[in-house]
Amino acid sequence: MNSTLKSLFLDQLADMYDSEHRITKALPKLIETATCKELKTALESHLRETEGQIGILERVFKTFDEKPNQTRCDAIVGILSEGDTIVKKNKKAPTVNAAIIAAAQKVEHYEIATYGCLRAWANTLGNNEAAGLLEEILDEEKAADQSLNELSEEKNEEALEEVEVGSARR
Ligand code: FE
Ligand code: ZN
Ligand code: FE
């Protein structure tokens, strides 16, 4: 079967359209579980951005005269499921915020990889409007990852200190 670059692009776009929907459903649980106020705030603001990204993706489909299409993203299903497990396992432990940051950063890195490809392909396909919209999303994902990096410095330290104190746990 022959696939054109445009069909590859549209497949991956539908993949991310599905991913963003799943992420908006997963983030509230992480926000609720986080015990660090700055982490809650960072995740809340990225949840609002994520809702906006669904709308931006719809505009990207439109620039190709396509209706928004959603196909199950197995990768994000796996990343979110693993994140759910690691967060559950660390719930009520001093490591909870470190675990949430790790789970969230895996999502951001997956998004950065895919949006990077999508933006490059939009350029190759000569659709500059789509490339610009995808870059908007890409910049939000990178900024979200960066704010998680900053929070992790402090939260990882907390997790380490308390693990030493509470070594009876394991
Ligand atoms: Fe996103
Ligand atoms: Zn995917
Ligand atoms: Fe994101």
mmCIF file with all atom_site columns, C-alpha atoms and ligand atoms in Angstrom:
data_model
loop_
_atom_site.group_PDB
_atom_site.id
_atom_site.type_symbol
_atom_site.label_atom_id
_atom_site.label_alt_id
_atom_site.label_comp_id
_atom_site.label_asym_id
_atom_site.label_entity_id
_atom_site.label_seq_id
_atom_site.pdbx_PDB_ins_code
_atom_site.Cartn_x
_atom_site.Cartn_y
_atom_site.Cartn_z
_atom_site.occupancy
_atom_site.B_iso_or_equiv
_atom_site.pdbx_formal_charge
_atom_site.auth_seq_id
_atom_site.auth_comp_id
_atom_site.auth_asym_id
_atom_site.auth_atom_id
_atom_site.pdbx_PDB_model_num
ATOM   1   C  CA . MET A 1 1   ? 0.000   0.000  0.000  1.00 0.00 ? 1   MET A CA 1
ATOM   2   C  CA . ASN A 1 2   ? 1.306   3.414  -0.945 1.00 0.00 ? 2   ASN A CA 1
ATOM   3   C  CA . SER A 1 3   ? 1.074   6.251  1.530  1.00 0.00 ? 3   SER A CA 1
ATOM   4   C  CA . THR A 1 4   ? 1.722   9.847  0.559  1.00 0.00 ? 4   THR A CA 1
ATOM   5   C  CA . LEU A 1 5   ? 3.334   12.362 2.904  1.00 0.00 ? 5   LEU A CA 1
ATOM   6   C  CA . LYS A 1 6   ? -0.044  14.074 3.146  1.00 0.00 ? 6   LYS A CA 1
ATOM   7   C  CA . SER A 1 7   ? -1.788  10.888 4.293  1.00 0.00 ? 7   SER A CA 1
ATOM   8   C  CA . LEU A 1 8   ? 1.024   10.209 6.773  1.00 0.00 ? 8   LEU A CA 1
ATOM   9   C  CA . PHE A 1 9   ? 0.565   13.768 8.058  1.00 0.00 ? 9   PHE A CA 1
ATOM   10  C  CA . LEU A 1 10  ? -3.220  13.390 8.377  1.00 0.00 ? 10  LEU A CA 1
ATOM   11  C  CA . ASP A 1 11  ? -2.851  10.036 10.172 1.00 0.00 ? 11  ASP A CA 1
ATOM   12  C  CA . GLN A 1 12  ? -0.523  11.539 12.750 1.00 0.00 ? 12  GLN A CA 1
ATOM   13  C  CA . LEU A 1 13  ? -2.752  14.596 13.081 1.00 0.00 ? 13  LEU A CA 1
ATOM   14  C  CA . ALA A 1 14  ? -5.717  12.318 13.882 1.00 0.00 ? 14  ALA A CA 1
ATOM   15  C  CA . ASP A 1 15  ? -3.454  10.519 16.369 1.00 0.00 ? 15  ASP A CA 1
ATOM   16  C  CA . MET A 1 16  ? -2.714  13.797 18.188 1.00 0.00 ? 16  MET A CA 1
ATOM   17  C  CA . TYR A 1 17  ? -6.336  14.893 18.020 1.00 0.00 ? 17  TYR A CA 1
ATOM   18  C  CA . ASP A 1 18  ? -7.124  11.703 19.936 1.00 0.00 ? 18  ASP A CA 1
ATOM   19  C  CA . SER A 1 19  ? -4.168  12.197 22.306 1.00 0.00 ? 19  SER A CA 1
ATOM   20  C  CA . GLU A 1 20  ? -5.223  15.705 23.317 1.00 0.00 ? 20  GLU A CA 1
ATOM   21  C  CA . HIS A 1 21  ? -8.732  14.482 24.148 1.00 0.00 ? 21  HIS A CA 1
ATOM   22  C  CA . ARG A 1 22  ? -7.309  11.702 26.310 1.00 0.00 ? 22  ARG A CA 1
ATOM   23  C  CA . ILE A 1 23  ? -4.893  14.119 28.021 1.00 0.00 ? 23  ILE A CA 1
ATOM   24  C  CA . THR A 1 24  ? -7.735  16.492 28.974 1.00 0.00 ? 24  THR A CA 1
ATOM   25  C  CA . LYS A 1 25  ? -9.424  13.522 30.650 1.00 0.00 ? 25  LYS A CA 1
ATOM   26  C  CA . ALA A 1 26  ? -6.251  12.384 32.461 1.00 0.00 ? 26  ALA A CA 1
ATOM   27  C  CA . LEU A 1 27  ? -4.947  15.724 33.778 1.00 0.00 ? 27  LEU A CA 1
ATOM   28  C  CA . PRO A 1 28  ? -7.733  16.385 36.348 1.00 0.00 ? 28  PRO A CA 1
ATOM   29  C  CA . LYS A 1 29  ? -6.765  13.215 38.208 1.00 0.00 ? 29  LYS A CA 1
ATOM   30  C  CA . LEU A 1 30  ? -3.112  14.297 38.382 1.00 0.00 ? 30  LEU A CA 1
ATOM   31  C  CA . ILE A 1 31  ? -4.173  17.778 39.557 1.00 0.00 ? 31  ILE A CA 1
ATOM   32  C  CA . GLU A 1 32  ? -6.347  16.252 42.259 1.00 0.00 ? 32  GLU A CA 1
ATOM   33  C  CA . THR A 1 33  ? -3.592  13.907 43.453 1.00 0.00 ? 33  THR A CA 1
ATOM   34  C  CA . ALA A 1 34  ? -0.762  16.470 43.517 1.00 0.00 ? 34  ALA A CA 1
ATOM   35  C  CA . THR A 1 35  ? -0.010  17.839 46.981 1.00 0.00 ? 35  THR A CA 1
ATOM   36  C  CA . CYS A 1 36  ? 2.230   20.658 45.744 1.00 0.00 ? 36  CYS A CA 1
ATOM   37  C  CA . LYS A 1 37  ? 0.327   23.858 45.063 1.00 0.00 ? 37  LYS A CA 1
ATOM   38  C  CA . GLU A 1 38  ? 2.680   25.106 42.331 1.00 0.00 ? 38  GLU A CA 1
ATOM   39  C  CA . LEU A 1 39  ? 2.433   21.732 40.595 1.00 0.00 ? 39  LEU A CA 1
ATOM   40  C  CA . LYS A 1 40  ? -1.372  21.834 40.730 1.00 0.00 ? 40  LYS A CA 1
ATOM   41  C  CA . THR A 1 41  ? -1.315  25.342 39.263 1.00 0.00 ? 41  THR A CA 1
ATOM   42  C  CA . ALA A 1 42  ? 1.101   24.379 36.477 1.00 0.00 ? 42  ALA A CA 1
ATOM   43  C  CA . LEU A 1 43  ? -1.015  21.342 35.531 1.00 0.00 ? 43  LEU A CA 1
ATOM   44  C  CA . GLU A 1 44  ? -4.236  23.363 35.675 1.00 0.00 ? 44  GLU A CA 1
ATOM   45  C  CA . SER A 1 45  ? -2.844  25.957 33.329 1.00 0.00 ? 45  SER A CA 1
ATOM   46  C  CA . HIS A 1 46  ? -1.630  23.251 30.941 1.00 0.00 ? 46  HIS A CA 1
ATOM   47  C  CA . LEU A 1 47  ? -5.071  21.625 31.080 1.00 0.00 ? 47  LEU A CA 1
ATOM   48  C  CA . ARG A 1 48  ? -6.578  24.879 29.805 1.00 0.00 ? 48  ARG A CA 1
ATOM   49  C  CA . GLU A 1 49  ? -3.904  25.045 27.100 1.00 0.00 ? 49  GLU A CA 1
ATOM   50  C  CA . THR A 1 50  ? -4.637  21.438 26.146 1.00 0.00 ? 50  THR A CA 1
ATOM   51  C  CA . GLU A 1 51  ? -8.337  22.242 25.707 1.00 0.00 ? 51  GLU A CA 1
ATOM   52  C  CA . GLY A 1 52  ? -7.283  25.096 23.448 1.00 0.00 ? 52  GLY A CA 1
ATOM   53  C  CA . GLN A 1 53  ? -4.998  22.781 21.470 1.00 0.00 ? 53  GLN A CA 1
ATOM   54  C  CA . ILE A 1 54  ? -8.002  20.668 20.470 1.00 0.00 ? 54  ILE A CA 1
ATOM   55  C  CA . GLY A 1 55  ? -9.402  23.803 18.813 1.00 0.00 ? 55  GLY A CA 1
ATOM   56  C  CA . ILE A 1 56  ? -6.062  24.611 17.160 1.00 0.00 ? 56  ILE A CA 1
ATOM   57  C  CA . LEU A 1 57  ? -5.892  21.069 15.745 1.00 0.00 ? 57  LEU A CA 1
ATOM   58  C  CA . GLU A 1 58  ? -9.381  21.538 14.296 1.00 0.00 ? 58  GLU A CA 1
ATOM   59  C  CA . ARG A 1 59  ? -8.064  24.626 12.493 1.00 0.00 ? 59  ARG A CA 1
ATOM   60  C  CA . VAL A 1 60  ? -5.116  22.580 11.179 1.00 0.00 ? 60  VAL A CA 1
ATOM   61  C  CA . PHE A 1 61  ? -7.538  20.000 9.717  1.00 0.00 ? 61  PHE A CA 1
ATOM   62  C  CA . LYS A 1 62  ? -9.429  22.881 8.128  1.00 0.00 ? 62  LYS A CA 1
ATOM   63  C  CA . THR A 1 63  ? -6.324  24.240 6.380  1.00 0.00 ? 63  THR A CA 1
ATOM   64  C  CA . PHE A 1 64  ? -6.224  20.858 4.586  1.00 0.00 ? 64  PHE A CA 1
ATOM   65  C  CA . ASP A 1 65  ? -9.999  20.969 3.882  1.00 0.00 ? 65  ASP A CA 1
ATOM   66  C  CA . GLU A 1 66  ? -10.434 17.981 6.173  1.00 0.00 ? 66  GLU A CA 1
ATOM   67  C  CA . LYS A 1 67  ? -12.940 17.299 8.938  1.00 0.00 ? 67  LYS A CA 1
ATOM   68  C  CA . PRO A 1 68  ? -11.386 16.648 12.377 1.00 0.00 ? 68  PRO A CA 1
ATOM   69  C  CA . ASN A 1 69  ? -10.600 12.978 12.637 1.00 0.00 ? 69  ASN A CA 1
ATOM   70  C  CA . GLN A 1 70  ? -9.705  11.039 15.776 1.00 0.00 ? 70  GLN A CA 1
ATOM   71  C  CA . THR A 1 71  ? -7.883  7.707  15.704 1.00 0.00 ? 71  THR A CA 1
ATOM   72  C  CA . ARG A 1 72  ? -6.862  5.880  18.873 1.00 0.00 ? 72  ARG A CA 1
ATOM   73  C  CA . CYS A 1 73  ? -3.287  6.736  19.862 1.00 0.00 ? 73  CYS A CA 1
ATOM   74  C  CA . ASP A 1 74  ? -1.875  3.538  21.350 1.00 0.00 ? 74  ASP A CA 1
ATOM   75  C  CA . ALA A 1 75  ? 1.229   5.393  22.545 1.00 0.00 ? 75  ALA A CA 1
ATOM   76  C  CA . ILE A 1 76  ? -0.640  7.925  24.682 1.00 0.00 ? 76  ILE A CA 1
ATOM   77  C  CA . VAL A 1 77  ? -2.978  5.210  25.985 1.00 0.00 ? 77  VAL A CA 1
ATOM   78  C  CA . GLY A 1 78  ? 0.150   3.381  27.194 1.00 0.00 ? 78  GLY A CA 1
ATOM   79  C  CA . ILE A 1 79  ? 1.891   6.461  28.585 1.00 0.00 ? 79  ILE A CA 1
ATOM   80  C  CA . LEU A 1 80  ? -1.248  7.535  30.483 1.00 0.00 ? 80  LEU A CA 1
ATOM   81  C  CA . SER A 1 81  ? -1.893  4.043  31.795 1.00 0.00 ? 81  SER A CA 1
ATOM   82  C  CA . GLU A 1 82  ? 1.675   3.682  33.042 1.00 0.00 ? 82  GLU A CA 1
ATOM   83  C  CA . GLY A 1 83  ? 1.447   7.171  34.550 1.00 0.00 ? 83  GLY A CA 1
ATOM   84  C  CA . ASP A 1 84  ? -1.720  6.200  36.348 1.00 0.00 ? 84  ASP A CA 1
ATOM   85  C  CA . THR A 1 85  ? 0.007   3.146  37.821 1.00 0.00 ? 85  THR A CA 1
ATOM   86  C  CA . ILE A 1 86  ? 3.110   5.016  39.004 1.00 0.00 ? 86  ILE A CA 1
ATOM   87  C  CA . VAL A 1 87  ? 1.015   7.805  40.533 1.00 0.00 ? 87  VAL A CA 1
ATOM   88  C  CA . LYS A 1 88  ? -1.276  5.336  42.327 1.00 0.00 ? 88  LYS A CA 1
ATOM   89  C  CA . LYS A 1 89  ? 1.769   3.527  43.690 1.00 0.00 ? 89  LYS A CA 1
ATOM   90  C  CA . ASN A 1 90  ? 3.183   6.767  45.113 1.00 0.00 ? 90  ASN A CA 1
ATOM   91  C  CA . LYS A 1 91  ? -0.083  8.211  46.348 1.00 0.00 ? 91  LYS A CA 1
ATOM   92  C  CA . LYS A 1 92  ? 0.134   9.465  49.950 1.00 0.00 ? 92  LYS A CA 1
ATOM   93  C  CA . ALA A 1 93  ? 3.924   9.036  49.799 1.00 0.00 ? 93  ALA A CA 1
ATOM   94  C  CA . PRO A 1 94  ? 6.474   11.867 49.790 1.00 0.00 ? 94  PRO A CA 1
ATOM   95  C  CA . THR A 1 95  ? 7.337   10.833 46.248 1.00 0.00 ? 95  THR A CA 1
ATOM   96  C  CA . VAL A 1 96  ? 3.865   11.632 44.913 1.00 0.00 ? 96  VAL A CA 1
ATOM   97  C  CA . ASN A 1 97  ? 4.778   14.950 43.290 1.00 0.00 ? 97  ASN A CA 1
ATOM   98  C  CA . ALA A 1 98  ? 7.981   13.547 41.767 1.00 0.00 ? 98  ALA A CA 1
ATOM   99  C  CA . ALA A 1 99  ? 5.920   10.677 40.314 1.00 0.00 ? 99  ALA A CA 1
ATOM   100 C  CA . ILE A 1 100 ? 3.307   13.057 38.876 1.00 0.00 ? 100 ILE A CA 1
ATOM   101 C  CA . ILE A 1 101 ? 6.007   15.229 37.305 1.00 0.00 ? 101 ILE A CA 1
ATOM   102 C  CA . ALA A 1 102 ? 7.589   12.149 35.690 1.00 0.00 ? 102 ALA A CA 1
ATOM   103 C  CA . ALA A 1 103 ? 4.233   10.962 34.344 1.00 0.00 ? 103 ALA A CA 1
ATOM   104 C  CA . ALA A 1 104 ? 3.419   14.420 32.966 1.00 0.00 ? 104 ALA A CA 1
ATOM   105 C  CA . GLN A 1 105 ? 6.851   14.887 31.379 1.00 0.00 ? 105 GLN A CA 1
ATOM   106 C  CA . LYS A 1 106 ? 6.534   11.597 29.493 1.00 0.00 ? 106 LYS A CA 1
ATOM   107 C  CA . VAL A 1 107 ? 3.351   12.961 27.962 1.00 0.00 ? 107 VAL A CA 1
ATOM   108 C  CA . GLU A 1 108 ? 4.998   16.286 27.056 1.00 0.00 ? 108 GLU A CA 1
ATOM   109 C  CA . HIS A 1 109 ? 7.985   14.573 25.444 1.00 0.00 ? 109 HIS A CA 1
ATOM   110 C  CA . TYR A 1 110 ? 5.720   12.362 23.362 1.00 0.00 ? 110 TYR A CA 1
ATOM   111 C  CA . GLU A 1 111 ? 3.815   15.447 22.245 1.00 0.00 ? 111 GLU A CA 1
ATOM   112 C  CA . ILE A 1 112 ? 7.000   17.385 21.466 1.00 0.00 ? 112 ILE A CA 1
ATOM   113 C  CA . ALA A 1 113 ? 8.271   14.515 19.285 1.00 0.00 ? 113 ALA A CA 1
ATOM   114 C  CA . THR A 1 114 ? 5.054   14.205 17.321 1.00 0.00 ? 114 THR A CA 1
ATOM   115 C  CA . TYR A 1 115 ? 4.341   17.923 16.914 1.00 0.00 ? 115 TYR A CA 1
ATOM   116 C  CA . GLY A 1 116 ? 7.935   18.409 15.749 1.00 0.00 ? 116 GLY A CA 1
ATOM   117 C  CA . CYS A 1 117 ? 7.333   15.874 12.960 1.00 0.00 ? 117 CYS A CA 1
ATOM   118 C  CA . LEU A 1 118 ? 3.933   17.334 12.109 1.00 0.00 ? 118 LEU A CA 1
ATOM   119 C  CA . ARG A 1 119 ? 5.291   20.871 11.840 1.00 0.00 ? 119 ARG A CA 1
ATOM   120 C  CA . ALA A 1 120 ? 8.169   19.716 9.604  1.00 0.00 ? 120 ALA A CA 1
ATOM   121 C  CA . TRP A 1 121 ? 5.774   17.771 7.363  1.00 0.00 ? 121 TRP A CA 1
ATOM   122 C  CA . ALA A 1 122 ? 3.372   20.729 7.126  1.00 0.00 ? 122 ALA A CA 1
ATOM   123 C  CA . ASN A 1 123 ? 6.295   22.830 5.890  1.00 0.00 ? 123 ASN A CA 1
ATOM   124 C  CA . THR A 1 124 ? 7.332   20.163 3.376  1.00 0.00 ? 124 THR A CA 1
ATOM   125 C  CA . LEU A 1 125 ? 3.730   19.984 2.167  1.00 0.00 ? 125 LEU A CA 1
ATOM   126 C  CA . GLY A 1 126 ? 3.818   23.753 1.648  1.00 0.00 ? 126 GLY A CA 1
ATOM   127 C  CA . ASN A 1 127 ? 1.094   24.472 4.208  1.00 0.00 ? 127 ASN A CA 1
ATOM   128 C  CA . ASN A 1 128 ? 2.620   27.336 6.178  1.00 0.00 ? 128 ASN A CA 1
ATOM   129 C  CA . GLU A 1 129 ? -0.588  28.126 8.018  1.00 0.00 ? 129 GLU A CA 1
ATOM   130 C  CA . ALA A 1 130 ? -0.718  24.586 9.420  1.00 0.00 ? 130 ALA A CA 1
ATOM   131 C  CA . ALA A 1 131 ? 3.000   24.730 10.246 1.00 0.00 ? 131 ALA A CA 1
ATOM   132 C  CA . GLY A 1 132 ? 2.449   27.964 12.200 1.00 0.00 ? 132 GLY A CA 1
ATOM   133 C  CA . LEU A 1 133 ? -0.476  26.525 14.164 1.00 0.00 ? 133 LEU A CA 1
ATOM   134 C  CA . LEU A 1 134 ? 1.483   23.368 14.975 1.00 0.00 ? 134 LEU A CA 1
ATOM   135 C  CA . GLU A 1 135 ? 4.404   25.478 16.123 1.00 0.00 ? 135 GLU A CA 1
ATOM   136 C  CA . GLU A 1 136 ? 2.053   27.312 18.507 1.00 0.00 ? 136 GLU A CA 1
ATOM   137 C  CA . ILE A 1 137 ? 1.144   23.990 20.107 1.00 0.00 ? 137 ILE A CA 1
ATOM   138 C  CA . LEU A 1 138 ? 4.763   22.784 20.070 1.00 0.00 ? 138 LEU A CA 1
ATOM   139 C  CA . ASP A 1 139 ? 5.849   25.923 21.952 1.00 0.00 ? 139 ASP A CA 1
ATOM   140 C  CA . GLU A 1 140 ? 3.171   25.319 24.606 1.00 0.00 ? 140 GLU A CA 1
ATOM   141 C  CA . GLU A 1 141 ? 4.308   21.720 25.094 1.00 0.00 ? 141 GLU A CA 1
ATOM   142 C  CA . LYS A 1 142 ? 7.939   22.821 25.418 1.00 0.00 ? 142 LYS A CA 1
ATOM   143 C  CA . ALA A 1 143 ? 7.008   25.507 27.951 1.00 0.00 ? 143 ALA A CA 1
ATOM   144 C  CA . ALA A 1 144 ? 4.950   22.991 29.950 1.00 0.00 ? 144 ALA A CA 1
ATOM   145 C  CA . ASP A 1 145 ? 7.903   20.605 29.983 1.00 0.00 ? 145 ASP A CA 1
ATOM   146 C  CA . GLN A 1 146 ? 10.218  23.411 31.086 1.00 0.00 ? 146 GLN A CA 1
ATOM   147 C  CA . SER A 1 147 ? 7.985   24.435 33.990 1.00 0.00 ? 147 SER A CA 1
ATOM   148 C  CA . LEU A 1 148 ? 7.854   20.780 35.096 1.00 0.00 ? 148 LEU A CA 1
ATOM   149 C  CA . ASN A 1 149 ? 11.665  20.674 34.934 1.00 0.00 ? 149 ASN A CA 1
ATOM   150 C  CA . GLU A 1 150 ? 11.859  23.647 37.262 1.00 0.00 ? 150 GLU A CA 1
ATOM   151 C  CA . LEU A 1 151 ? 9.355   22.132 39.709 1.00 0.00 ? 151 LEU A CA 1
ATOM   152 C  CA . SER A 1 152 ? 11.115  18.756 39.664 1.00 0.00 ? 152 SER A CA 1
ATOM   153 C  CA . GLU A 1 153 ? 14.321  20.190 41.128 1.00 0.00 ? 153 GLU A CA 1
ATOM   154 C  CA . GLU A 1 154 ? 12.533  21.048 44.346 1.00 0.00 ? 154 GLU A CA 1
ATOM   155 C  CA . LYS A 1 155 ? 10.098  18.113 44.421 1.00 0.00 ? 155 LYS A CA 1
ATOM   156 C  CA . ASN A 1 156 ? 12.759  15.462 43.754 1.00 0.00 ? 156 ASN A CA 1
ATOM   157 C  CA . GLU A 1 157 ? 14.759  16.809 46.699 1.00 0.00 ? 157 GLU A CA 1
ATOM   158 C  CA . GLU A 1 158 ? 11.676  16.507 48.917 1.00 0.00 ? 158 GLU A CA 1
ATOM   159 C  CA . ALA A 1 159 ? 11.130  12.927 47.821 1.00 0.00 ? 159 ALA A CA 1
ATOM   160 C  CA . LEU A 1 160 ? 14.740  12.052 48.600 1.00 0.00 ? 160 LEU A CA 1
ATOM   161 C  CA . GLU A 1 161 ? 14.730  13.542 52.087 1.00 0.00 ? 161 GLU A CA 1
ATOM   162 C  CA . GLU A 1 162 ? 11.542  11.829 53.108 1.00 0.00 ? 162 GLU A CA 1
ATOM   163 C  CA . VAL A 1 163 ? 12.584  8.465  51.719 1.00 0.00 ? 163 VAL A CA 1
ATOM   164 C  CA . GLU A 1 164 ? 15.558  8.514  54.078 1.00 0.00 ? 164 GLU A CA 1
ATOM   165 C  CA . VAL A 1 165 ? 13.358  9.425  57.050 1.00 0.00 ? 165 VAL A CA 1
ATOM   166 C  CA . GLY A 1 166 ? 10.654  6.903  56.178 1.00 0.00 ? 166 GLY A CA 1
ATOM   167 C  CA . SER A 1 167 ? 12.878  3.991  55.170 1.00 0.00 ? 167 SER A CA 1
ATOM   168 C  CA . ALA A 1 168 ? 10.591  1.621  57.082 1.00 0.00 ? 168 ALA A CA 1
ATOM   169 C  CA . ARG A 1 169 ? 8.159   1.909  54.185 1.00 0.00 ? 169 ARG A CA 1
ATOM   170 C  CA . ARG A 1 170 ? 9.969   -0.557 51.950 1.00 0.00 ? 170 ARG A CA 1
HETATM 171 FE FE . FE  B 2 .   ? -0.980  18.881 24.096 1.00 0.00 ? 1   FE  B FE 1
HETATM 172 ZN ZN . ZN  B 3 .   ? 0.231   8.116  18.841 1.00 0.00 ? 2   ZN  B ZN 1
HETATM 173 FE FE . FE  B 2 .   ? 1.007   18.897 26.708 1.00 0.00 ? 3   FE  B FE 1
#
